[in-house]
C-alpha cells in the first residue's frame, strides 16, 4: 500500500504542472480580465500553428519507429460506441431526455478533450513514443464521433440518415490543421528523406511551445464557462466520462490483446475531460448547454486525479 501511494504521488507530480498551466490560463481571464479576443487568438495559434507543427515533426519519424497496432482503433472507438449506447439509455430512462438532448448527453460521455489535454498529457506521461498511437486516434476521432452523434440526432428527428451531412463532416475533418499536420508528416516519413534543417529547426521550435500554449489556452477557454445548472446531469455525465468510458476501453483493449503502450494510450485518451465540441453541439441543438459546461469543468478538475490513478493501475497490471 505504501509503494502504491508513493507511485501515485509520483504520477500526480508528473501531471500537476500541466494543470498549473491550465490554472494560469483560467486566472488570466478571470483575475486579470483578459478579453475574449485574446482567448480566440491563442486558440487559433495553438490549433492552426503550434500543435500541427508538433504533430508534423513527430510524424516525420513515423516510418522509422516501431509499428503502431491498429487494433487500438477497435478498442477506442468500440468503447466509444458501447458507452454512447449506454449514455442514450441513461439519458432516456433516468433523466427522461428526448433524442436530441440524449445524443448530446451520450456524446459527452465519449468525446474527450484529446487535443488540448490528451495530447500534452500523453507526451508527458507516456513519452514521444506514444504520439503515433495518439495521432492515429486523432485522425478518426472527430469524423467518427461527430458522425455518430449526428446520425443519432438525425434519426430521432427524421428517422433517416443524411449522406450529405456525413460528407460535410468528412470534408471538415480533412481540412482540420491537426489532421493535415499528421497526414503530411506521415507521408513525408514514407519518403525516407531527412527533413531539411531550414524547415526542421523552426518547426521543432514551434513544437516545443505547443504543449504549454495548449494548456494555457485550455484554461482561458474554461474561464468562459460557469457551473450554472444541471449539476445532477453534469455530475452523472462526468462519472461516465472519467470512469466508465476508460474502463470499457481498457476492457476491449484487454480482450483484443493490445500491447501495453497502445493500451495505455487509448485508456489515457478515454480518461480525458469532456471536450469543448460537446458544448458546441449543445449550443447548436439548444440542448443541455448548462450540463455540458458543468461536465467540462468538473471533468477537467477531477481528471487531474483520475487519470494518474488509471495509468498507475495499468503500470501495475502490465508490470
PDB file of N, CA and C in Angstrom, residues 248-283:
ATOM      1  N   UNK A 248     -14.263   0.750 -19.951  1.00  0.00           N
ATOM      2  CA  UNK A 248     -14.787  -0.019 -21.082  1.00  0.00           C
ATOM      3  C   UNK A 248     -13.728  -0.142 -22.176  1.00  0.00           C
ATOM      4  N   UNK A 249     -13.035   0.947 -22.467  1.00  0.00           N
ATOM      5  CA  UNK A 249     -11.969   0.913 -23.474  1.00  0.00           C
ATOM      6  C   UNK A 249     -10.854  -0.029 -23.038  1.00  0.00           C
ATOM      7  N   UNK A 250     -10.482   0.024 -21.770  1.00  0.00           N
ATOM      8  CA  UNK A 250      -9.442  -0.871 -21.261  1.00  0.00           C
ATOM      9  C   UNK A 250      -9.893  -2.333 -21.387  1.00  0.00           C
ATOM     10  N   UNK A 251     -11.157  -2.605 -21.084  1.00  0.00           N
ATOM     11  CA  UNK A 251     -11.667  -3.965 -21.211  1.00  0.00           C
ATOM     12  C   UNK A 251     -11.562  -4.479 -22.637  1.00  0.00           C
ATOM     13  N   UNK A 252     -11.900  -3.638 -23.614  1.00  0.00           N
ATOM     14  CA  UNK A 252     -11.791  -4.039 -25.017  1.00  0.00           C
ATOM     15  C   UNK A 252     -10.332  -4.220 -25.422  1.00  0.00           C
ATOM     16  N   UNK A 253      -9.454  -3.322 -24.936  1.00  0.00           N
ATOM     17  CA  UNK A 253      -8.024  -3.458 -25.233  1.00  0.00           C
ATOM     18  C   UNK A 253      -7.491  -4.784 -24.704  1.00  0.00           C
ATOM     19  N   UNK A 254      -7.943  -5.167 -23.521  1.00  0.00           N
ATOM     20  CA  UNK A 254      -7.521  -6.444 -22.934  1.00  0.00           C
ATOM     21  C   UNK A 254      -8.043  -7.627 -23.738  1.00  0.00           C
ATOM     22  N   UNK A 255      -9.321  -7.566 -24.160  1.00  0.00           N
ATOM     23  CA  UNK A 255      -9.902  -8.648 -24.950  1.00  0.00           C
ATOM     24  C   UNK A 255      -9.205  -8.798 -26.300  1.00  0.00           C
ATOM     25  N   UNK A 256      -8.754  -7.679 -26.866  1.00  0.00           N
ATOM     26  CA  UNK A 256      -8.076  -7.703 -28.161  1.00  0.00           C
ATOM     27  C   UNK A 256      -6.602  -8.068 -28.045  1.00  0.00           C
ATOM     28  N   UNK A 257      -6.093  -8.143 -26.821  1.00  0.00           N
ATOM     29  CA  UNK A 257      -4.674  -8.442 -26.631  1.00  0.00           C
ATOM     30  C   UNK A 257      -3.771  -7.311 -27.071  1.00  0.00           C
ATOM     31  N   UNK A 258      -4.236  -6.066 -26.888  1.00  0.00           N
ATOM     32  CA  UNK A 258      -3.473  -4.900 -27.319  1.00  0.00           C
ATOM     33  C   UNK A 258      -2.204  -4.762 -26.476  1.00  0.00           C
ATOM     34  N   UNK A 259      -1.073  -4.414 -27.079  1.00  0.00           N
ATOM     35  CA  UNK A 259       0.171  -4.243 -26.315  1.00  0.00           C
ATOM     36  C   UNK A 259       0.031  -3.152 -25.248  1.00  0.00           C
ATOM     37  N   UNK A 260       0.899  -3.183 -24.230  1.00  0.00           N
ATOM     38  CA  UNK A 260       0.777  -2.233 -23.112  1.00  0.00           C
ATOM     39  C   UNK A 260       0.770  -0.762 -23.529  1.00  0.00           C
ATOM     40  N   UNK A 261       1.681  -0.345 -24.441  1.00  0.00           N
ATOM     41  CA  UNK A 261       1.751   1.073 -24.804  1.00  0.00           C
ATOM     42  C   UNK A 261       0.458   1.535 -25.452  1.00  0.00           C
ATOM     43  N   UNK A 262      -0.024   0.791 -26.447  1.00  0.00           N
ATOM     44  CA  UNK A 262      -1.263   1.176 -27.112  1.00  0.00           C
ATOM     45  C   UNK A 262      -2.442   1.137 -26.146  1.00  0.00           C
ATOM     46  N   UNK A 263      -2.429   0.168 -25.221  1.00  0.00           N
ATOM     47  CA  UNK A 263      -3.497   0.090 -24.223  1.00  0.00           C
ATOM     48  C   UNK A 263      -3.502   1.326 -23.340  1.00  0.00           C
ATOM     49  N   UNK A 264      -2.323   1.741 -22.902  1.00  0.00           N
ATOM     50  CA  UNK A 264      -2.238   2.936 -22.060  1.00  0.00           C
ATOM     51  C   UNK A 264      -2.677   4.174 -22.826  1.00  0.00           C
ATOM     52  N   UNK A 265      -2.339   4.249 -24.102  1.00  0.00           N
ATOM     53  CA  UNK A 265      -2.723   5.408 -24.903  1.00  0.00           C
ATOM     54  C   UNK A 265      -4.235   5.529 -24.993  1.00  0.00           C
ATOM     55  N   UNK A 266      -4.918   4.435 -25.361  1.00  0.00           N
ATOM     56  CA  UNK A 266      -6.364   4.533 -25.561  1.00  0.00           C
ATOM     57  C   UNK A 266      -7.093   4.775 -24.231  1.00  0.00           C
ATOM     58  N   UNK A 267      -6.597   4.187 -23.142  1.00  0.00           N
ATOM     59  CA  UNK A 267      -7.232   4.412 -21.839  1.00  0.00           C
ATOM     60  C   UNK A 267      -6.994   5.845 -21.387  1.00  0.00           C
ATOM     61  N   UNK A 268      -5.770   6.349 -21.580  1.00  0.00           N
ATOM     62  CA  UNK A 268      -5.482   7.736 -21.206  1.00  0.00           C
ATOM     63  C   UNK A 268      -6.368   8.702 -21.989  1.00  0.00           C
ATOM     64  N   UNK A 269      -6.496   8.486 -23.288  1.00  0.00           N
ATOM     65  CA  UNK A 269      -7.331   9.375 -24.103  1.00  0.00           C
ATOM     66  C   UNK A 269      -8.801   9.278 -23.692  1.00  0.00           C
ATOM     67  N   UNK A 270      -9.247   8.074 -23.345  1.00  0.00           N
ATOM     68  CA  UNK A 270     -10.630   7.911 -22.907  1.00  0.00           C
ATOM     69  C   UNK A 270     -10.878   8.556 -21.550  1.00  0.00           C
ATOM     70  N   UNK A 271      -9.811   8.691 -20.750  1.00  0.00           N
ATOM     71  CA  UNK A 271      -9.972   9.240 -19.396  1.00  0.00           C
ATOM     72  C   UNK A 271      -9.920  10.761 -19.360  1.00  0.00           C
ATOM     73  N   UNK A 272      -9.731  11.393 -20.506  1.00  0.00           N
ATOM     74  CA  UNK A 272      -9.632  12.845 -20.536  1.00  0.00           C
ATOM     75  C   UNK A 272     -10.980  13.512 -20.294  1.00  0.00           C
ATOM     76  N   UNK A 273     -10.917  14.798 -19.987  1.00  0.00           N
ATOM     77  CA  UNK A 273     -12.125  15.583 -19.709  1.00  0.00           C
ATOM     78  C   UNK A 273     -13.012  15.695 -20.944  1.00  0.00           C
ATOM     79  N   UNK A 274     -14.255  16.048 -20.717  1.00  0.00           N
ATOM     80  CA  UNK A 274     -15.216  16.279 -21.803  1.00  0.00           C
ATOM     81  C   UNK A 274     -14.695  17.390 -22.712  1.00  0.00           C
ATOM     82  N   UNK A 275     -14.739  17.149 -24.022  1.00  0.00           N
ATOM     83  CA  UNK A 275     -14.221  18.117 -24.976  1.00  0.00           C
ATOM     84  C   UNK A 275     -15.178  19.271 -25.223  1.00  0.00           C
ATOM     85  N   UNK A 276     -14.625  20.394 -25.642  1.00  0.00           N
ATOM     86  CA  UNK A 276     -15.430  21.590 -25.889  1.00  0.00           C
ATOM     87  C   UNK A 276     -16.427  21.365 -27.022  1.00  0.00           C
ATOM     88  N   UNK A 277     -16.150  20.383 -27.902  1.00  0.00           N
ATOM     89  CA  UNK A 277     -17.069  20.100 -29.001  1.00  0.00           C
ATOM     90  C   UNK A 277     -18.457  19.689 -28.500  1.00  0.00           C
ATOM     91  N   UNK A 278     -18.500  19.076 -27.320  1.00  0.00           N
ATOM     92  CA  UNK A 278     -19.793  18.686 -26.745  1.00  0.00           C
ATOM     93  C   UNK A 278     -20.600  19.936 -26.408  1.00  0.00           C
ATOM     94  N   UNK A 279     -19.927  20.938 -25.848  1.00  0.00           N
ATOM     95  CA  UNK A 279     -20.600  22.193 -25.534  1.00  0.00           C
ATOM     96  C   UNK A 279     -21.071  22.883 -26.811  1.00  0.00           C
ATOM     97  N   UNK A 280     -20.240  22.852 -27.844  1.00  0.00           N
ATOM     98  CA  UNK A 280     -20.618  23.463 -29.113  1.00  0.00           C
ATOM     99  C   UNK A 280     -21.838  22.771 -29.709  1.00  0.00           C
ATOM    100  N   UNK A 281     -21.881  21.452 -29.579  1.00  0.00           N
ATOM    101  CA  UNK A 281     -23.030  20.710 -30.094  1.00  0.00           C
ATOM    102  C   UNK A 281     -24.283  21.037 -29.284  1.00  0.00           C
ATOM    103  N   UNK A 282     -24.125  21.195 -27.972  1.00  0.00           N
ATOM    104  CA  UNK A 282     -25.275  21.539 -27.135  1.00  0.00           C
ATOM    105  C   UNK A 282     -25.838  22.909 -27.532  1.00  0.00           C
ATOM    106  N   UNK A 283     -24.932  23.826 -27.913  1.00  0.00           N
ATOM    107  CA  UNK A 283     -25.393  25.135 -28.387  1.00  0.00           C
ATOM    108  C   UNK A 283     -26.079  25.026 -29.743  1.00  0.00           C
TER     109      UNK A 283
END
